């Protein structure tokens, strides 16, 4: 398997020569971190065998959220937390897309635009839930910002996962959306959502003192899809939270100055290939680095982290027993001794200077 770190290291110099004027500090830090991920240039940690006392020094992972080689453990922990909050209702995945005319604005002010995009998505569905005749209550949702297409192009949009249900604080009850004549639950009209979403985004941009594009569409796109219990949608959303925008298994070739990767065509469902020059591939990845400290996932309404007691009460009243989907997330995968096979424990971390008498070795740990 081709490692993203090796691709970054191979084309780092050419990339900086071509894109130095287009890249900010955060992508540069991501480039440096991922290029050194689990290499001898990174900091080391020392582990010791619990049986034979054999010691080994291993390179640290970079831990960057754009690196597909890191944070598997964190991804599984997030998924487990969200699954534990599921409630008895049909879930829907709503996608709010920022039109292409606003992408330059998003590149120039990513923190501001991405924040208002997440908030406008939530405010839109919250308004519809309060005004819907069969709901009329407080909604809950998990909103996740994505900035890429499957081909890694720049395409900011928000996925919002919500149950077709509300909490009526006034009457202290749980109310779900009723089925229509077809026997299916119909959440909200997409065109109406798009109109309200557009108005909220435009108003928020102007309130921030930013200039709107000279030309932008009157019709925006909002897509709604039923996702049943929501479990598979959570798996899909969690896949890109901590593990970057591309999986290393999809890196097919890195040769002759070109990188070939695989992606799934959303329309046909078939796997396709894309080959680009190495520096351009690095740009495709690094353009999706978020501003430092920016939270790309937000939980709103009764799914907010502050609503743990409310969710626990609803689950008791509604006779819901949360089902674990990843029971192994409590413990990280162990590191085994290359001499006797026993479990090794970490004794020192963040070592920068390694004695030549104790060279680094890698017993292939599955570090998260």
Coordinates of N, CA, C and O in Angstrom, one line a residue, residues 61-189:
X61 N 3.1 8.8 15.3 CA 2.2 9.2 14.2 C 2.0 10.7 14.3 O 2.2 11.3 15.3
X62 N 1.7 11.4 13.2 CA 1.5 12.8 13.2 C 0.3 13.3 13.9 O 0.2 14.4 14.5
X63 N -0.8 12.5 13.9 CA -2.0 12.8 14.6 C -2.8 13.9 13.9 O -3.8 14.3 14.4
X64 N -2.4 14.3 12.7 CA -3.2 15.3 12.0 C -4.5 14.8 11.5 O -4.6 13.6 11.0
X65 N -5.6 15.5 11.6 CA -6.9 15.0 11.2 C -7.0 14.9 9.7 O -8.0 14.3 9.2
X66 N -6.1 15.4 8.9 CA -6.1 15.2 7.5 C -5.4 13.9 7.0 O -5.5 13.5 5.9
X67 N -4.6 13.3 8.0 CA -3.8 12.1 7.7 C -4.7 10.8 7.7 O -5.2 10.5 8.8
X68 N -4.8 10.1 6.6 CA -5.6 8.9 6.7 C -5.0 7.7 7.4 O -5.6 6.7 7.7
X69 N -3.7 7.9 7.9 CA -3.0 6.8 8.6 C -3.2 7.0 10.1 O -2.7 6.1 10.8
X70 N -3.8 8.0 10.5 CA -3.9 8.3 12.0 C -5.4 8.4 12.4 O -6.3 8.5 11.7
X71 N -5.5 8.4 13.7 CA -6.8 8.7 14.5 C -7.9 7.7 14.1 O -9.1 8.1 14.1
X72 N -7.6 6.5 13.8 CA -8.6 5.5 13.7 C -9.4 5.3 15.0 O -10.6 5.2 15.0
X73 N -8.7 5.4 16.1 CA -9.3 5.2 17.4 C -10.3 6.3 17.7 O -11.4 6.1 18.1
X74 N -9.9 7.6 17.4 CA -10.7 8.7 17.6 C -12.0 8.7 16.7 O -13.1 9.0 17.2
X75 N -11.8 8.2 15.5 CA -12.9 8.1 14.6 C -14.0 7.1 15.1 O -15.2 7.3 15.1
X76 N -13.5 5.9 15.6 CA -14.4 4.9 16.2 C -15.1 5.4 17.5 O -16.3 5.1 17.7
X77 N -14.3 6.2 18.3 CA -14.9 6.7 19.5 C -16.0 7.7 19.2 O -17.1 7.7 19.8
X78 N -15.8 8.6 18.2 CA -16.9 9.5 17.8 C -18.1 8.8 17.3 O -19.2 9.1 17.7
X79 N -17.9 7.8 16.5 CA -19.0 7.0 15.9 C -19.8 6.4 17.1 O -21.1 6.4 17.1
X80 N -19.1 5.8 18.0 CA -19.8 5.1 19.1 C -20.6 6.1 20.0 O -21.7 5.8 20.4
X81 N -20.1 7.3 20.2 CA -20.8 8.3 21.0 C -22.1 8.7 20.3 O -23.1 8.9 20.9
X82 N -22.0 8.9 18.9 CA -23.2 9.3 18.2 C -24.3 8.2 18.2 O -25.5 8.4 18.3
X83 N -23.8 7.0 18.0 CA -24.8 5.8 17.9 C -25.5 5.7 19.3 O -26.7 5.3 19.3
X84 N -24.8 6.0 20.4 CA -25.4 5.8 21.7 C -26.5 6.9 21.9 O -27.3 6.7 22.8
X85 N -26.6 7.9 21.0 CA -27.6 8.9 21.2 C -28.8 8.7 20.3 O -29.7 9.5 20.2
X86 N -28.8 7.6 19.5 CA -29.9 7.4 18.6 C -31.3 7.2 19.3 O -31.3 6.6 20.4
X87 N -32.3 7.7 18.7 CA -33.7 7.6 19.3 C -34.6 7.0 18.2 O -34.3 6.9 17.0
X88 N -35.8 6.5 18.7 CA -36.7 5.8 17.8 C -37.4 6.8 16.8 O -38.5 7.3 17.2
X89 N -36.9 6.9 15.7 CA -37.5 7.8 14.6 C -36.8 7.5 13.3 O -35.7 6.9 13.3
X90 N -37.4 7.8 12.2 CA -36.7 7.7 11.0 C -35.7 8.8 10.8 O -36.1 10.0 11.0
X91 N -34.5 8.5 10.4 CA -33.5 9.6 10.2 C -33.4 10.0 8.8 O -33.6 9.2 7.9
X92 N -33.0 11.3 8.6 CA -32.8 11.8 7.3 C -31.5 12.5 7.2 O -31.0 13.1 8.1
X93 N -30.8 12.3 6.0 CA -29.6 13.0 5.7 C -29.8 14.2 4.8 O -30.3 13.9 3.6
X94 N -29.6 15.4 5.2 CA -29.9 16.6 4.4 C -28.5 17.1 4.0 O -27.6 17.2 4.8
X95 N -28.4 17.5 2.7 CA -27.1 18.1 2.2 C -27.4 19.5 1.7 O -28.2 19.7 0.8
X96 N -26.7 20.5 2.3 CA -26.8 21.9 2.0 C -25.5 22.3 1.2 O -24.4 22.2 1.8
X97 N -25.6 22.7 0.0 CA -24.5 22.9 -0.8 C -24.3 24.4 -1.1 O -25.2 25.1 -1.4
X98 N -23.0 24.9 -0.9 CA -22.7 26.3 -1.2 C -22.4 26.4 -2.7 O -21.6 25.6 -3.2
X99 N -23.1 27.2 -3.4 CA -22.9 27.3 -4.9 C -21.4 27.7 -5.3 O -20.7 28.3 -4.5
X100 N -21.0 27.2 -6.5 CA -19.7 27.4 -6.9 C -19.2 28.9 -6.9 O -18.0 29.1 -6.7
X101 N -20.2 29.8 -7.1 CA -19.8 31.2 -7.2 C -19.2 31.7 -5.9 O -18.6 32.8 -5.8
X102 N -19.5 31.0 -4.8 CA -19.0 31.5 -3.4 C -17.7 30.8 -3.0 O -17.3 31.0 -1.9
X103 N -17.1 29.9 -3.8 CA -16.0 29.2 -3.4 C -14.8 30.1 -3.2 O -14.0 29.8 -2.3
X104 N -14.6 31.1 -4.0 CA -13.5 32.0 -3.8 C -13.6 32.7 -2.5 O -12.6 33.0 -1.8
X105 N -14.8 33.1 -2.1 CA -15.1 33.7 -0.8 C -14.8 32.8 0.3 O -14.2 33.2 1.3
X106 N -15.1 31.5 0.1 CA -14.8 30.5 1.2 C -13.3 30.3 1.3 O -12.8 30.1 2.4
X107 N -12.6 30.3 0.2 CA -11.1 30.2 0.3 C -10.5 31.3 1.0 O -9.5 31.2 1.8
X108 N -11.0 32.5 0.8 CA -10.4 33.7 1.4 C -10.8 33.9 2.8 O -10.0 34.4 3.6
X109 N -12.0 33.4 3.2 CA -12.4 33.5 4.6 C -13.0 32.2 5.1 O -14.2 32.1 5.4
X110 N -12.2 31.1 5.2 CA -12.8 29.8 5.4 C -13.5 29.7 6.8 O -14.5 29.1 6.9
X111 N -12.8 30.3 7.8 CA -13.4 30.2 9.2 C -14.8 30.8 9.3 O -15.7 30.2 9.8
X112 N -14.9 32.0 8.7 CA -16.2 32.7 8.7 C -17.3 32.0 7.9 O -18.4 31.8 8.3
X113 N -16.9 31.7 6.6 CA -17.9 31.1 5.7 C -18.3 29.7 6.2 O -19.5 29.4 6.1
X114 N -17.4 28.9 6.6 CA -17.8 27.6 7.0 C -18.6 27.6 8.3 O -19.6 26.8 8.4
X115 N -18.3 28.5 9.2 CA -19.1 28.6 10.4 C -20.6 29.0 10.1 O -21.5 28.5 10.6
X116 N -20.7 30.1 9.2 CA -22.1 30.5 8.9 C -22.8 29.5 8.1 O -24.1 29.4 8.1
X117 N -22.1 28.7 7.3 CA -22.7 27.6 6.5 C -23.3 26.5 7.5 O -24.4 26.1 7.3
X118 N -22.6 26.1 8.5 CA -23.1 25.2 9.5 C -24.3 25.7 10.2 O -25.3 25.1 10.4
X119 N -24.2 27.0 10.7 CA -25.2 27.6 11.4 C -26.5 27.8 10.6 O -27.6 27.6 11.1
X120 N -26.3 28.2 9.4 CA -27.5 28.5 8.5 C -28.2 27.1 8.2 O -29.4 27.1 8.1
X121 N -27.5 26.1 8.0 CA -28.1 24.8 7.8 C -29.0 24.4 9.0 O -30.1 23.9 8.8
X122 N -28.4 24.5 10.2 CA -29.2 24.1 11.4 C -30.4 25.1 11.6 O -31.5 24.6 11.9
X123 N -30.1 26.4 11.4 CA -31.2 27.3 11.7 C -32.4 27.0 10.7 O -33.6 27.2 11.0
X124 N -32.0 26.6 9.5 CA -33.1 26.3 8.5 C -34.0 25.2 8.9 O -35.2 25.3 8.9
X125 N -33.4 24.0 9.3 CA -34.2 22.9 9.7 C -34.9 23.1 11.0 O -36.0 22.6 11.3
X126 N -34.2 23.9 11.9 CA -34.9 24.2 13.2 C -36.2 25.0 13.0 O -37.2 24.7 13.6
X127 N -36.1 26.0 12.1 CA -37.3 26.8 11.7 C -38.4 25.9 11.1 O -39.6 26.0 11.5
X128 N -38.0 25.0 10.2 CA -39.0 24.1 9.6 C -39.7 23.2 10.6 O -40.8 22.9 10.6
X129 N -38.9 22.7 11.5 CA -39.4 21.7 12.5 C -40.4 22.4 13.5 O -41.4 21.9 13.9
X130 N -40.1 23.7 13.8 CA -41.0 24.4 14.7 C -42.3 24.8 14.0 O -43.4 24.8 14.6
X131 N -42.3 25.0 12.6 CA -43.4 25.4 11.9 C -44.2 24.2 11.3 O -45.3 24.4 10.8
X132 N -43.6 23.1 11.3 CA -44.3 21.9 10.7 C -45.5 21.5 11.6 O -45.3 21.3 12.8
X133 N -46.6 21.3 10.9 CA -47.9 21.0 11.7 C -47.8 19.6 12.4 O -48.5 19.5 13.5
X134 N -47.0 18.7 11.9 CA -47.0 17.4 12.6 C -45.8 17.3 13.6 O -45.6 16.3 14.2
X135 N -45.0 18.3 13.7 CA -43.8 18.3 14.6 C -44.0 19.4 15.7 O -44.3 19.1 16.8
X136 N -43.9 20.7 15.3 CA -44.1 21.8 16.2 C -43.3 21.6 17.5 O -43.8 21.6 18.6
X137 N -42.0 21.5 17.3 CA -41.1 21.4 18.5 C -39.7 21.6 18.2 O -39.3 22.2 17.2
X138 N -38.8 21.2 19.2 CA -37.4 21.5 19.1 C -36.7 20.3 18.4 O -36.8 19.2 19.0
X139 N -36.0 20.5 17.3 CA -35.4 19.4 16.6 C -34.0 19.2 17.2 O -33.5 19.9 18.1
X140 N -33.3 18.1 16.7 CA -31.9 17.8 17.0 C -31.2 17.4 15.7 O -31.8 16.7 14.9
X141 N -29.9 17.7 15.6 CA -29.2 17.3 14.4 C -27.7 17.3 14.7 O -27.2 17.9 15.6
X142 N -27.1 16.5 13.8 CA -25.6 16.4 13.8 C -25.2 17.0 12.4 O -25.6 16.4 11.4
X143 N -24.4 18.1 12.4 CA -24.0 18.7 11.2 C -22.5 18.5 11.0 O -21.7 18.7 11.9
X144 N -22.2 18.1 9.8 CA -20.7 17.9 9.4 C -20.4 18.6 8.2 O -21.1 18.5 7.2
X145 N -19.3 19.4 8.2 CA -18.8 20.1 7.1 C -17.9 19.3 6.3 O -17.0 18.7 6.8
X146 N -18.2 19.2 5.0 CA -17.3 18.5 4.0 C -16.9 19.6 3.0 O -17.7 20.4 2.6
X147 N -15.6 19.6 2.5 CA -15.2 20.6 1.6 C -14.8 19.9 0.2 O -14.3 20.7 -0.6
X148 N -14.9 18.6 0.1 CA -14.4 18.0 -1.1 C -15.4 17.1 -1.8 O -16.4 16.6 -1.2
X149 N -15.2 16.9 -3.1 CA -15.9 15.9 -3.8 C -15.2 14.6 -3.8 O -14.0 14.6 -3.2
X150 N -15.7 13.6 -4.3 CA -15.0 12.3 -4.3 C -13.7 12.4 -5.2 O -12.8 11.6 -5.0
X151 N -13.7 13.3 -6.1 CA -12.5 13.5 -6.9 C -11.5 14.5 -6.3 O -10.5 14.9 -6.9
X152 N -11.8 14.9 -5.0 CA -11.0 15.8 -4.2 C -11.0 17.3 -4.6 O -10.2 18.1 -4.1
X153 N -11.9 17.6 -5.5 CA -12.1 19.0 -5.9 C -12.7 19.8 -4.7 O -13.4 19.2 -3.9
X154 N -12.6 21.1 -4.7 CA -13.1 22.0 -3.7 C -14.6 22.2 -3.8 O -15.1 22.7 -4.9
X155 N -15.4 21.8 -2.8 CA -16.8 21.8 -3.0 C -17.5 21.8 -1.6 O -17.9 20.8 -1.0
X156 N -17.5 23.0 -0.9 CA -18.0 23.1 0.5 C -19.5 22.7 0.5 O -20.3 23.3 -0.2
X157 N -19.8 21.9 1.5 CA -21.2 21.5 1.7 C -21.4 21.0 3.1 O -20.4 20.5 3.7
X158 N -22.6 21.0 3.6 CA -22.9 20.5 4.9 C -23.8 19.3 4.9 O -24.9 19.4 4.2
X159 N -23.4 18.2 5.5 CA -24.3 17.1 5.7 C -25.0 17.2 7.1 O -24.2 17.4 8.1
X160 N -26.3 17.2 7.2 CA -27.0 17.3 8.4 C -27.8 16.1 8.6 O -28.7 15.8 7.9
X161 N -27.5 15.3 9.7 CA -28.3 14.1 10.0 C -29.2 14.4 11.1 O -28.8 14.9 12.2
X162 N -30.5 14.1 10.9 CA -31.5 14.4 11.9 C -32.7 13.4 11.9 O -33.0 12.9 10.9
X163 N -33.2 13.1 13.1 CA -34.4 12.3 13.2 C -35.6 13.1 12.9 O -35.7 14.3 13.2
X164 N -36.6 12.5 12.2 CA -37.8 13.2 11.9 C -38.7 13.2 13.2 O -39.8 12.6 13.3
X165 N -38.2 13.9 14.2 CA -38.9 14.0 15.5 C -38.4 15.2 16.2 O -37.4 15.8 15.9
X166 N -39.2 15.6 17.2 CA -38.9 16.8 18.0 C -39.2 16.5 19.5 O -39.9 15.6 19.8
X167 N -38.7 17.4 20.3 CA -39.1 17.4 21.7 C -39.9 18.6 21.9 O -39.5 19.7 21.6
X168 N -41.1 18.4 22.4 CA -42.1 19.5 22.7 C -41.9 19.9 24.2 O -42.4 19.2 25.1
X169 N -41.1 20.9 24.4 CA -40.8 21.3 25.8 C -42.0 21.8 26.6 O -42.1 21.6 27.8
X170 N -43.0 22.4 25.8 CA -44.1 22.9 26.5 C -45.0 21.8 27.0 O -45.5 21.8 28.2
X171 N -45.2 20.8 26.2 CA -46.1 19.7 26.6 C -45.3 18.5 27.1 O -45.9 17.5 27.5
X172 N -44.0 18.6 27.1 CA -43.1 17.6 27.6 C -43.3 16.2 27.0 O -43.6 15.3 27.6
X173 N -43.2 16.2 25.7 CA -43.5 15.0 24.9 C -42.5 14.9 23.7 O -41.9 15.8 23.3
X174 N -42.4 13.6 23.2 CA -41.6 13.3 22.1 C -42.6 13.1 20.9 O -43.5 12.3 21.0
X175 N -42.4 13.8 19.8 CA -43.3 13.7 18.7 C -42.5 13.4 17.4 O -41.5 14.1 17.1
X176 N -43.0 12.4 16.7 CA -42.4 12.0 15.4 C -43.2 12.4 14.3 O -44.4 12.6 14.4
X177 N -42.6 12.5 13.1 CA -43.3 12.9 11.9 C -44.2 11.8 11.4 O -43.8 10.6 11.4
X178 N -45.4 12.2 11.1 CA -46.4 11.2 10.7 C -46.1 10.7 9.2 O -45.6 11.5 8.4
X179 N -46.5 9.5 8.9 CA -46.4 9.0 7.6 C -47.5 9.6 6.7 O -48.6 9.9 7.1
X180 N -47.1 9.8 5.4 CA -48.0 10.3 4.5 C -48.9 9.2 3.9 O -48.9 8.1 4.3
X181 N -49.7 9.6 2.9 CA -50.7 8.6 2.3 C -49.9 7.5 1.6 O -50.4 6.4 1.5
X182 N -48.7 7.7 1.2 CA -47.9 6.7 0.5 C -47.3 5.7 1.5 O -46.7 4.7 1.2
X183 N -47.5 6.0 2.8 CA -46.9 5.1 3.9 C -45.5 5.5 4.2 O -44.8 4.8 5.0
X184 N -44.9 6.5 3.6 CA -43.6 7.0 3.8 C -43.6 8.3 4.6 O -44.5 9.1 4.5
X185 N -42.5 8.5 5.4 CA -42.3 9.8 6.1 C -41.8 10.8 5.1 O -40.7 10.6 4.5
X186 N -42.4 11.9 5.0 CA -41.9 13.0 4.2 C -41.5 14.1 5.1 O -42.3 14.7 5.8
X187 N -40.2 14.4 5.1 CA -39.6 15.4 6.0 C -40.0 16.8 5.7 O -41.0 17.4 6.2
X188 N -39.3 17.5 4.8 CA -39.6 18.9 4.5 C -39.4 19.0 2.9 O -38.7 18.2 2.3
X189 N -40.1 20.0 2.3 CA -39.9 20.2 0.9 C -38.5 20.8 0.6 O -38.1 21.8 1.2

